[in-house]
CSV table of C-alpha atoms in Angstrom, one decimal:
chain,number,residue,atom,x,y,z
P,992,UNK,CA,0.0,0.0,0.0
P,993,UNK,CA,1.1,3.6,-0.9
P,994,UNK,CA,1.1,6.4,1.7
P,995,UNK,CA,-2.1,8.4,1.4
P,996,UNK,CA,-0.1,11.8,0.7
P,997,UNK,CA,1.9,9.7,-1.9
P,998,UNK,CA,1.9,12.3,-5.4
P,999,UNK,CA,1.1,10.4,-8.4
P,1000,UNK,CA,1.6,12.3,-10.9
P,1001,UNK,CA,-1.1,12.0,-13.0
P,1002,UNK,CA,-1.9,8.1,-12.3
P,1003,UNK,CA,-5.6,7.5,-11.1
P,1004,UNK,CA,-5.6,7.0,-7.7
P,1005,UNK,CA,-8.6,4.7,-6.2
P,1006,UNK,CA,-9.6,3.9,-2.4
P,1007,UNK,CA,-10.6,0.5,-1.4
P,1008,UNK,CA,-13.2,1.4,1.8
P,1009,UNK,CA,-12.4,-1.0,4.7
P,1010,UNK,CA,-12.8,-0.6,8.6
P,1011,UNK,CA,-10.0,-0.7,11.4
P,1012,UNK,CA,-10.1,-4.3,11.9
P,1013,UNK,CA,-9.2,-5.1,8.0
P,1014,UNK,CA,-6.2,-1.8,7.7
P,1015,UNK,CA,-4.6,-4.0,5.0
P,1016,UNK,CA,-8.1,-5.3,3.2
P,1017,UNK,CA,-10.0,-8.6,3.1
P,1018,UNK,CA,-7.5,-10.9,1.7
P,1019,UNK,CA,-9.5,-11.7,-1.4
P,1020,UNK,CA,-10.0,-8.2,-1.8
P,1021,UNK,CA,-6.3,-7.9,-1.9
P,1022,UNK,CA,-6.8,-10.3,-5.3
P,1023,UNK,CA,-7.4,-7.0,-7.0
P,1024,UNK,CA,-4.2,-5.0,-6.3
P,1025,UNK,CA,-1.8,-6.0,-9.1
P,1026,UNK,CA,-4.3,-5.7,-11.9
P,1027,UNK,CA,-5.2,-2.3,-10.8
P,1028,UNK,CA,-1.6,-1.9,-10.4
P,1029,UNK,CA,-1.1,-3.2,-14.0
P,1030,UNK,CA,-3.4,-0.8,-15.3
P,1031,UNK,CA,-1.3,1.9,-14.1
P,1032,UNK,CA,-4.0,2.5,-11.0
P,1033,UNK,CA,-2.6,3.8,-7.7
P,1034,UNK,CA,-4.7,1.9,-5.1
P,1035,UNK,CA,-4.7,2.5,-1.1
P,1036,UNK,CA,-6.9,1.1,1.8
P,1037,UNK,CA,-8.5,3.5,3.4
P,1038,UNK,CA,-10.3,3.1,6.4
P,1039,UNK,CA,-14.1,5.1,6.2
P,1040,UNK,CA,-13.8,6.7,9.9
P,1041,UNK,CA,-10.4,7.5,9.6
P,1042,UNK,CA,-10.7,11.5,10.4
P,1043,UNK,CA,-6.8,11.7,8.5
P,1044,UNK,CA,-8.2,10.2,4.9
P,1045,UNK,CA,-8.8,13.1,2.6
P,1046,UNK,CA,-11.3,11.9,0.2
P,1047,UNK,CA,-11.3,14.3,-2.1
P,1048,UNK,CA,-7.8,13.0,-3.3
P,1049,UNK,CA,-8.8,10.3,-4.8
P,1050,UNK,CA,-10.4,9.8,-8.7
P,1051,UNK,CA,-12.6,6.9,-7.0
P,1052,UNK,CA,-13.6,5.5,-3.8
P,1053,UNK,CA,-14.5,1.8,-4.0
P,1054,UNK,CA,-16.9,0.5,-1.0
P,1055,UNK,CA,-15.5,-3.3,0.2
P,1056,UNK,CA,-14.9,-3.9,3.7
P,1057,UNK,CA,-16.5,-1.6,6.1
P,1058,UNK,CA,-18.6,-4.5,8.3
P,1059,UNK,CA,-18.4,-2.3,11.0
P,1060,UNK,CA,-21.0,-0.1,10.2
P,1061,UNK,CA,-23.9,-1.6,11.3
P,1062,UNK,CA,-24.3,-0.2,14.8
P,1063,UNK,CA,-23.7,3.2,13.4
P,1064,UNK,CA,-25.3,2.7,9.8
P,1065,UNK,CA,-26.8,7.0,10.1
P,1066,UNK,CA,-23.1,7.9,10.5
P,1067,UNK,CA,-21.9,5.7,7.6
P,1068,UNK,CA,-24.4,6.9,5.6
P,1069,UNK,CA,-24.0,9.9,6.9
P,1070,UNK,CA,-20.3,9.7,5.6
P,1071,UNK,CA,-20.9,8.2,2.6
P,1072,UNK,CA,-23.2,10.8,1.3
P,1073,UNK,CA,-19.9,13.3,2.4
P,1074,UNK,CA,-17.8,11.7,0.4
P,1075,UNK,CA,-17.1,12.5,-3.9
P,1076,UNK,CA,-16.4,9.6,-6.4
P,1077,UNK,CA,-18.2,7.2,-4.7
P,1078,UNK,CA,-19.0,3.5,-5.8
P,1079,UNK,CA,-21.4,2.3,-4.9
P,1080,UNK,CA,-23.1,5.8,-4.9
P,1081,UNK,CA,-24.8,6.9,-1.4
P,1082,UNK,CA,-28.1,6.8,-2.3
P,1083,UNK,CA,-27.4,3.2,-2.8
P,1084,UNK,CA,-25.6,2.0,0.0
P,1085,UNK,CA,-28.8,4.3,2.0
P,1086,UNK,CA,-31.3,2.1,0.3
P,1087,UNK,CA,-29.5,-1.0,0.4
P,1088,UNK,CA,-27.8,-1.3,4.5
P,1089,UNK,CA,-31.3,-1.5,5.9
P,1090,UNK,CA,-32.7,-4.8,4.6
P,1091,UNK,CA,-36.7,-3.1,4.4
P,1092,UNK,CA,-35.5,-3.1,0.8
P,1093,UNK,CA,-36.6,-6.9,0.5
P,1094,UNK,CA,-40.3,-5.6,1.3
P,1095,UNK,CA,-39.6,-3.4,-1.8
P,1096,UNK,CA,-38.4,-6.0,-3.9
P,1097,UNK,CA,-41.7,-8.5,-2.9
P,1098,UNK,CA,-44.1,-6.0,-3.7
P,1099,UNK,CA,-42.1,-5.8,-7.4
P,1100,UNK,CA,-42.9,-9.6,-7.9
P,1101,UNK,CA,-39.3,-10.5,-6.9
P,1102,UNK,CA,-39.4,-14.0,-5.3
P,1103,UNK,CA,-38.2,-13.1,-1.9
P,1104,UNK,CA,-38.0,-15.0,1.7
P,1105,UNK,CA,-41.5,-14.3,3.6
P,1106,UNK,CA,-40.0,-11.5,6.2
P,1107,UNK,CA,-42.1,-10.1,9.0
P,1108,UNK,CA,-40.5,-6.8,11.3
P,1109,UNK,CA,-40.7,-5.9,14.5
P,1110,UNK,CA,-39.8,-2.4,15.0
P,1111,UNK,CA,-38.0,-1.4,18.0
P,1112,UNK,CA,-40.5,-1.3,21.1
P,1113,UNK,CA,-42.9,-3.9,19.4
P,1114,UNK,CA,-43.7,-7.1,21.4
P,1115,UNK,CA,-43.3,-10.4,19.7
P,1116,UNK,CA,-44.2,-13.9,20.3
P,1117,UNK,CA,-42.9,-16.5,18.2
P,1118,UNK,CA,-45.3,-18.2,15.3
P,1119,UNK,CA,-47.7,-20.8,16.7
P,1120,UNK,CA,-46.2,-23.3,14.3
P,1121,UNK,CA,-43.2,-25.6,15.4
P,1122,UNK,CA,-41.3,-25.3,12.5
P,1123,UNK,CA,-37.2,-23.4,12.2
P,1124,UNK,CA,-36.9,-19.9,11.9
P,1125,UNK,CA,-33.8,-17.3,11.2
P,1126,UNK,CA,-34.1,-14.0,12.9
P,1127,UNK,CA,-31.6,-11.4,12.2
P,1128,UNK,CA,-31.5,-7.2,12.1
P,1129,UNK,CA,-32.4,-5.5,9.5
P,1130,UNK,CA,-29.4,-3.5,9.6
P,1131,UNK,CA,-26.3,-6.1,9.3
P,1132,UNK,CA,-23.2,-7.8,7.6
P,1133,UNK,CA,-21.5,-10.4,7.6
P,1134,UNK,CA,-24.9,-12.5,9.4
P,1135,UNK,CA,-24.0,-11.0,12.5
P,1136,UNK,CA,-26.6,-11.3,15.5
P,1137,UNK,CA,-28.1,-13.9,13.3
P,1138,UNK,CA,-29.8,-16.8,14.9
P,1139,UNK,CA,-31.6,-19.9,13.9
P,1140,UNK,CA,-34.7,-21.4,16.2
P,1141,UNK,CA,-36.1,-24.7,16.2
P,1142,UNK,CA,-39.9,-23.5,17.5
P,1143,UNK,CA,-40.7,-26.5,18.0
P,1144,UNK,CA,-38.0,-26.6,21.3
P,1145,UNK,CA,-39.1,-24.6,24.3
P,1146,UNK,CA,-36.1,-23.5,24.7
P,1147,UNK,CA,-35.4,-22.4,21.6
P,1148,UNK,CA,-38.6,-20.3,21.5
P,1149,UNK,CA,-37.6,-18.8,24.9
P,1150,UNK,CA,-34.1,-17.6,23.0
P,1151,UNK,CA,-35.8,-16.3,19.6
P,1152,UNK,CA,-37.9,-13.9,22.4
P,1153,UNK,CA,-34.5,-12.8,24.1
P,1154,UNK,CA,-33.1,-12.8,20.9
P,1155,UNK,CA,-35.7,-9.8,19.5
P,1156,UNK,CA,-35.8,-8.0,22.9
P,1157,UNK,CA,-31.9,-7.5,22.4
P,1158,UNK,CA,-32.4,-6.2,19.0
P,1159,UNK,CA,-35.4,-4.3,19.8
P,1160,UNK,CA,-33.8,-2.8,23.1
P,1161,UNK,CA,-30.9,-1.9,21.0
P,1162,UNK,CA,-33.3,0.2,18.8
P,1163,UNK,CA,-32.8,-2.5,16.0
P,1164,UNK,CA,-35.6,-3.0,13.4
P,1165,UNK,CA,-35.5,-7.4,13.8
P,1166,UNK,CA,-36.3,-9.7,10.8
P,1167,UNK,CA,-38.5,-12.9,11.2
P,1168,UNK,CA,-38.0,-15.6,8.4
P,1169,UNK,CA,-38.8,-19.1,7.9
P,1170,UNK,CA,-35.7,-21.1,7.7
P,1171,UNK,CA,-34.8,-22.4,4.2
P,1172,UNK,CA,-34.2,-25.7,4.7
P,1173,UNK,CA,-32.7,-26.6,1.2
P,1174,UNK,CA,-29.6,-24.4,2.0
P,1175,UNK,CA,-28.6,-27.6,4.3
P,1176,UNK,CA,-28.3,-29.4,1.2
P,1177,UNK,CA,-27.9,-27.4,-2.3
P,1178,UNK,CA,-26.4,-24.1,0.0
P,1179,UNK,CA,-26.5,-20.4,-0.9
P,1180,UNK,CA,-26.1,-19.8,-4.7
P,1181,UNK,CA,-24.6,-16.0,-5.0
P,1182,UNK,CA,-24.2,-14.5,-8.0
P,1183,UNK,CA,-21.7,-11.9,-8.6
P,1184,UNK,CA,-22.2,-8.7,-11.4
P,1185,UNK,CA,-19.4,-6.4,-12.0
P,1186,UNK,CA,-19.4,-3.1,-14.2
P,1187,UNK,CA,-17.6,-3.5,-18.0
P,1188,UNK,CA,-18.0,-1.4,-20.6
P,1189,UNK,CA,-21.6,-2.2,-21.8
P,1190,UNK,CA,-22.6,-1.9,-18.1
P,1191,UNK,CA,-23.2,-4.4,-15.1
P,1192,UNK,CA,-22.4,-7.8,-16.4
P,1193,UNK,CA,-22.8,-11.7,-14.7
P,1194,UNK,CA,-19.4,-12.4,-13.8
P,1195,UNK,CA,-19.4,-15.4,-11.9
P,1196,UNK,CA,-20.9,-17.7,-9.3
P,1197,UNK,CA,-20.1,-19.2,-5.6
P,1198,UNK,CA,-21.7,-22.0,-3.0
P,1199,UNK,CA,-22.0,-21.0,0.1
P,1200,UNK,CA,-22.8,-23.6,2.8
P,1201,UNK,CA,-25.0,-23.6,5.1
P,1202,UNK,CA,-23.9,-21.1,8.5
P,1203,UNK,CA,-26.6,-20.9,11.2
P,1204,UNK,CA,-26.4,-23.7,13.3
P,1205,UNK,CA,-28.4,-22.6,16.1
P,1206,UNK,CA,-29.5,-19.4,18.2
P,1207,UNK,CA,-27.4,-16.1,18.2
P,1208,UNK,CA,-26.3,-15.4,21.8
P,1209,UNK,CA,-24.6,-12.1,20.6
P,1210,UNK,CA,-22.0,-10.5,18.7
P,1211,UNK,CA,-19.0,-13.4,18.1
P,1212,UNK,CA,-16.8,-11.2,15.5
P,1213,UNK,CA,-16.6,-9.2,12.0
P,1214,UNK,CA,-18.3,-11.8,10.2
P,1215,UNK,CA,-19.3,-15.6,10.5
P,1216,UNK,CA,-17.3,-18.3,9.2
P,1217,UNK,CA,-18.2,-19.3,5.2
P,1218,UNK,CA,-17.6,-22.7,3.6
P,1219,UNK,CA,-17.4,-21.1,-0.1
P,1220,UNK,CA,-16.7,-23.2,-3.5
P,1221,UNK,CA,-17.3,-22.0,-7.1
P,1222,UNK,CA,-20.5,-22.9,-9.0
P,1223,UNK,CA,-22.4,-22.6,-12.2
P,1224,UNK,CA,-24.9,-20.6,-12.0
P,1225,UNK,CA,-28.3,-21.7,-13.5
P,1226,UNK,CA,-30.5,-20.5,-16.0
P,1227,UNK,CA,-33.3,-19.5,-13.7
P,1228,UNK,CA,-31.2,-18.5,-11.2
P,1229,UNK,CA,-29.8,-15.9,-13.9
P,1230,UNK,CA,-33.3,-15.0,-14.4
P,1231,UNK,CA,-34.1,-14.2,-10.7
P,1232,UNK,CA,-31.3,-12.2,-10.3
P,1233,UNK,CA,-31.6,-10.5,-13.4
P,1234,UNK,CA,-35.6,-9.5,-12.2
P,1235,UNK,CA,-33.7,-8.3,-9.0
P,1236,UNK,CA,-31.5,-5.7,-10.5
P,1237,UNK,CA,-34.1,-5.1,-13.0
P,1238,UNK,CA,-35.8,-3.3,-9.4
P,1239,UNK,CA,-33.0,-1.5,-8.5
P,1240,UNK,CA,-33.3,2.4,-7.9
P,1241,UNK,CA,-31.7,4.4,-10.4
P,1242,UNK,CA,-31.1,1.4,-12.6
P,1243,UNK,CA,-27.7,-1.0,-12.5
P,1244,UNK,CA,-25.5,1.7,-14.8
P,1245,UNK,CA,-24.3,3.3,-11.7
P,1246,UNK,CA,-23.0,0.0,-10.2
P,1247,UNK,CA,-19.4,-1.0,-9.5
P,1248,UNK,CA,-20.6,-4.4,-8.7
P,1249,UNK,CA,-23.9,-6.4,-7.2
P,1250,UNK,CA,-24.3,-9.8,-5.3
P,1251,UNK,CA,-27.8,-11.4,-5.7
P,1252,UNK,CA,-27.8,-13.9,-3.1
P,1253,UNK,CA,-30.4,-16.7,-3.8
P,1254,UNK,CA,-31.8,-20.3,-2.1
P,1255,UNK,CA,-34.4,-22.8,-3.2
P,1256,UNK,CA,-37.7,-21.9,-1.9
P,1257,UNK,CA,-40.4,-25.0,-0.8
P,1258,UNK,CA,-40.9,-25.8,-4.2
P,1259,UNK,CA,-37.2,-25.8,-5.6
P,1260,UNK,CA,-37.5,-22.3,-7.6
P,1261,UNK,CA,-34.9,-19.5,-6.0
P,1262,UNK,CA,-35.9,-16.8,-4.1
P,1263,UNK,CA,-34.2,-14.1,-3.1
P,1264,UNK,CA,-32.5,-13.9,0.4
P,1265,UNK,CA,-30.3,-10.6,0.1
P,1266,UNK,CA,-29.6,-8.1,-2.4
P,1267,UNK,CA,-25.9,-7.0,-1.9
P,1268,UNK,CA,-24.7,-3.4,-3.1
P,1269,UNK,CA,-22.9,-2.1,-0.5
P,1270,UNK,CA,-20.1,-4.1,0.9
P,1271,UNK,CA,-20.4,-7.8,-0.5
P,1272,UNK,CA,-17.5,-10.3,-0.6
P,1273,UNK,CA,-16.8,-10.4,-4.3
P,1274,UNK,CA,-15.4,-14.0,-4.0
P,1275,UNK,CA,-12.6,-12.9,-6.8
P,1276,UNK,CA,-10.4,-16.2,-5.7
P,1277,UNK,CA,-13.0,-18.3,-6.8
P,1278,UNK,CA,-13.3,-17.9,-10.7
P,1279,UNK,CA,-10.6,-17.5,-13.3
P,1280,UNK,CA,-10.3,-14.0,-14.2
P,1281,UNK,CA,-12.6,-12.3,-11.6
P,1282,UNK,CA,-9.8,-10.3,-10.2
P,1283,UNK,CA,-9.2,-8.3,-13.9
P,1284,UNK,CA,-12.8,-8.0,-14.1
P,1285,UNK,CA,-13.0,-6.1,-10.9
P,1286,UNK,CA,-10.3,-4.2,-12.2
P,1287,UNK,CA,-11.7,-3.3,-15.4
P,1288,UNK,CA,-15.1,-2.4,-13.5
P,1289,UNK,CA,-13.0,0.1,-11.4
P,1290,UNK,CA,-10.9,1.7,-14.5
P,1291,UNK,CA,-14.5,1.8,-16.3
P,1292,UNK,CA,-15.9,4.0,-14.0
P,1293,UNK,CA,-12.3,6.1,-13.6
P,1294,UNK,CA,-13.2,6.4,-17.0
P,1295,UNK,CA,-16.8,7.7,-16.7
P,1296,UNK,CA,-15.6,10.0,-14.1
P,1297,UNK,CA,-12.8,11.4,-16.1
């Protein structure tokens, strides 16, 4: 990494957004560095609360491991709406950290998870049925204070209560959804889109297996542990995903990059279980070639910026 008063003499010079428990990046974030640096791009982490950055320095300020927002998401908003050049733009990363977006998305006909909310303040009992649930915030990364609840234990019904109190007490907006059983067998299916020259483009495709194993007692780190491989992508989990970003505010030209997260559903179709435009893990190590595509998407937005 470059200092940040470094002068480069005419060379674009590009952020990479983390937080100060990642200084030196994600390590598959890293992945990205010497094709940047082969396109002649200056690239520095730069840490988004860090008073000393001086963001109007750089030509572009890539959004891709801040996970440490969520218990101050109005001040990184806040910050990202202060800040030039960025990608993805505020308005996005507004619309997109609280996960009320999925209610959004529904009520376009995009097949999403059945969610129900419980503001802050709101009592909540747990569904008369006895079958597993996930409960989560709506303001998250990296499936932090996310739980899974058998409801048809006692015990496990007497967590998922404490488990929304915390939230709620917090001031948290909590999110009530029925567990997806199929991601115990066929996983998470996330699809990855990064910016080219004709615009946001499928670029490739990861397994994620399965992560909740049981109730959330409370913050355990940055993120949970992922058991990631590659995968194809199928032809109607393109589809989905492509109805997704069809919904997206402002439209998908102003996107660096998008993760469409997706899990069979009951009846085997995909459905949507998160929309990711602000911080996702791109997965570059796991396809041949993602690592210049990133790098492309970043020089093809220096170059709409120039």
């Amino acid at each position: 990494m470059t200092d940040h008063h470094q002068s480069t003499r005419g060379k674009p010079r590009v952020a990479l957004v983390t937080c100060s428990r990642l200084t030196d990046l994600d390590p598959d974030d890293r992945l990205v560095l010497a094709p940047l640096a082969a396109r002649d791009v200056t690239v520095e982490a730069a840490v988004w609360d860090d008073p000393d950055v001086d963001w109007s320095s750089y030509d572009l300020i890539v959004l891709r491991s801040p996970w440490d927002y969520a218990l101050r998401r109005d001040e990184f908003v806040t910050w990202a709406a202060s800040v030039p050049a960025l990608v993805n733009p505020a308005d996005v990363v507004r619309w997109n950290t609280d996960k009320r977006y999925l209610a959004e998305l529904s009520a376009a006909g995009v097949p999403t998870v059945p969610t129900s909310w419980v503001e802050p303040g709101e009592s909540w009992q747990p569904p008369a049925d006895t079958g597993e649930y996930v409960i989560k915030p709506a303001v998250s990364a990296g499936s932090q204070d996310t739980g899974r609840y058998d409801l048809a234990d006692p015990e496990h019904r007497d967590l998922a209560v404490a488990h929304v109190r915390r939230l709620s007490t917090a001031g948290r907006t909590t999110m009530v959804q029925p567990y997806l059983s199929a991601v115990d067998t066929e996983g998470e299916t996330a699809l990855l889109y990064l910016a080219g020259p004709a615009g946001l483009a499928y670029s490739h495709a990861i397994r994620k297996g399965p992560m909740l194993t049981g109730p959330d007692h409370g913050p355990d780190g940055l993120y949970k542990a992922e058991e990631i491989t590659a995968r194809t992508a199928r032809p109607d989990q393109l589809a989905v995903a492509e109805r997704t970003l069809a919904t997206v505010p402002g439209g998908t030209r102003q996107l660096l990059y998008a993760r469409v997260d997706l899990i069979p559903g009951p009846d085997g179709d995909p459905i949507l279980v998160e929309l990711e435009l602000t911080e996702p893990s791109l997965f570059l190590g796991y396809a041949d070639g993602a690592p210049d595509r990133l790098a492309t998407a970043i020089t093809t937005h220096l170059a709409l910026r120039a």
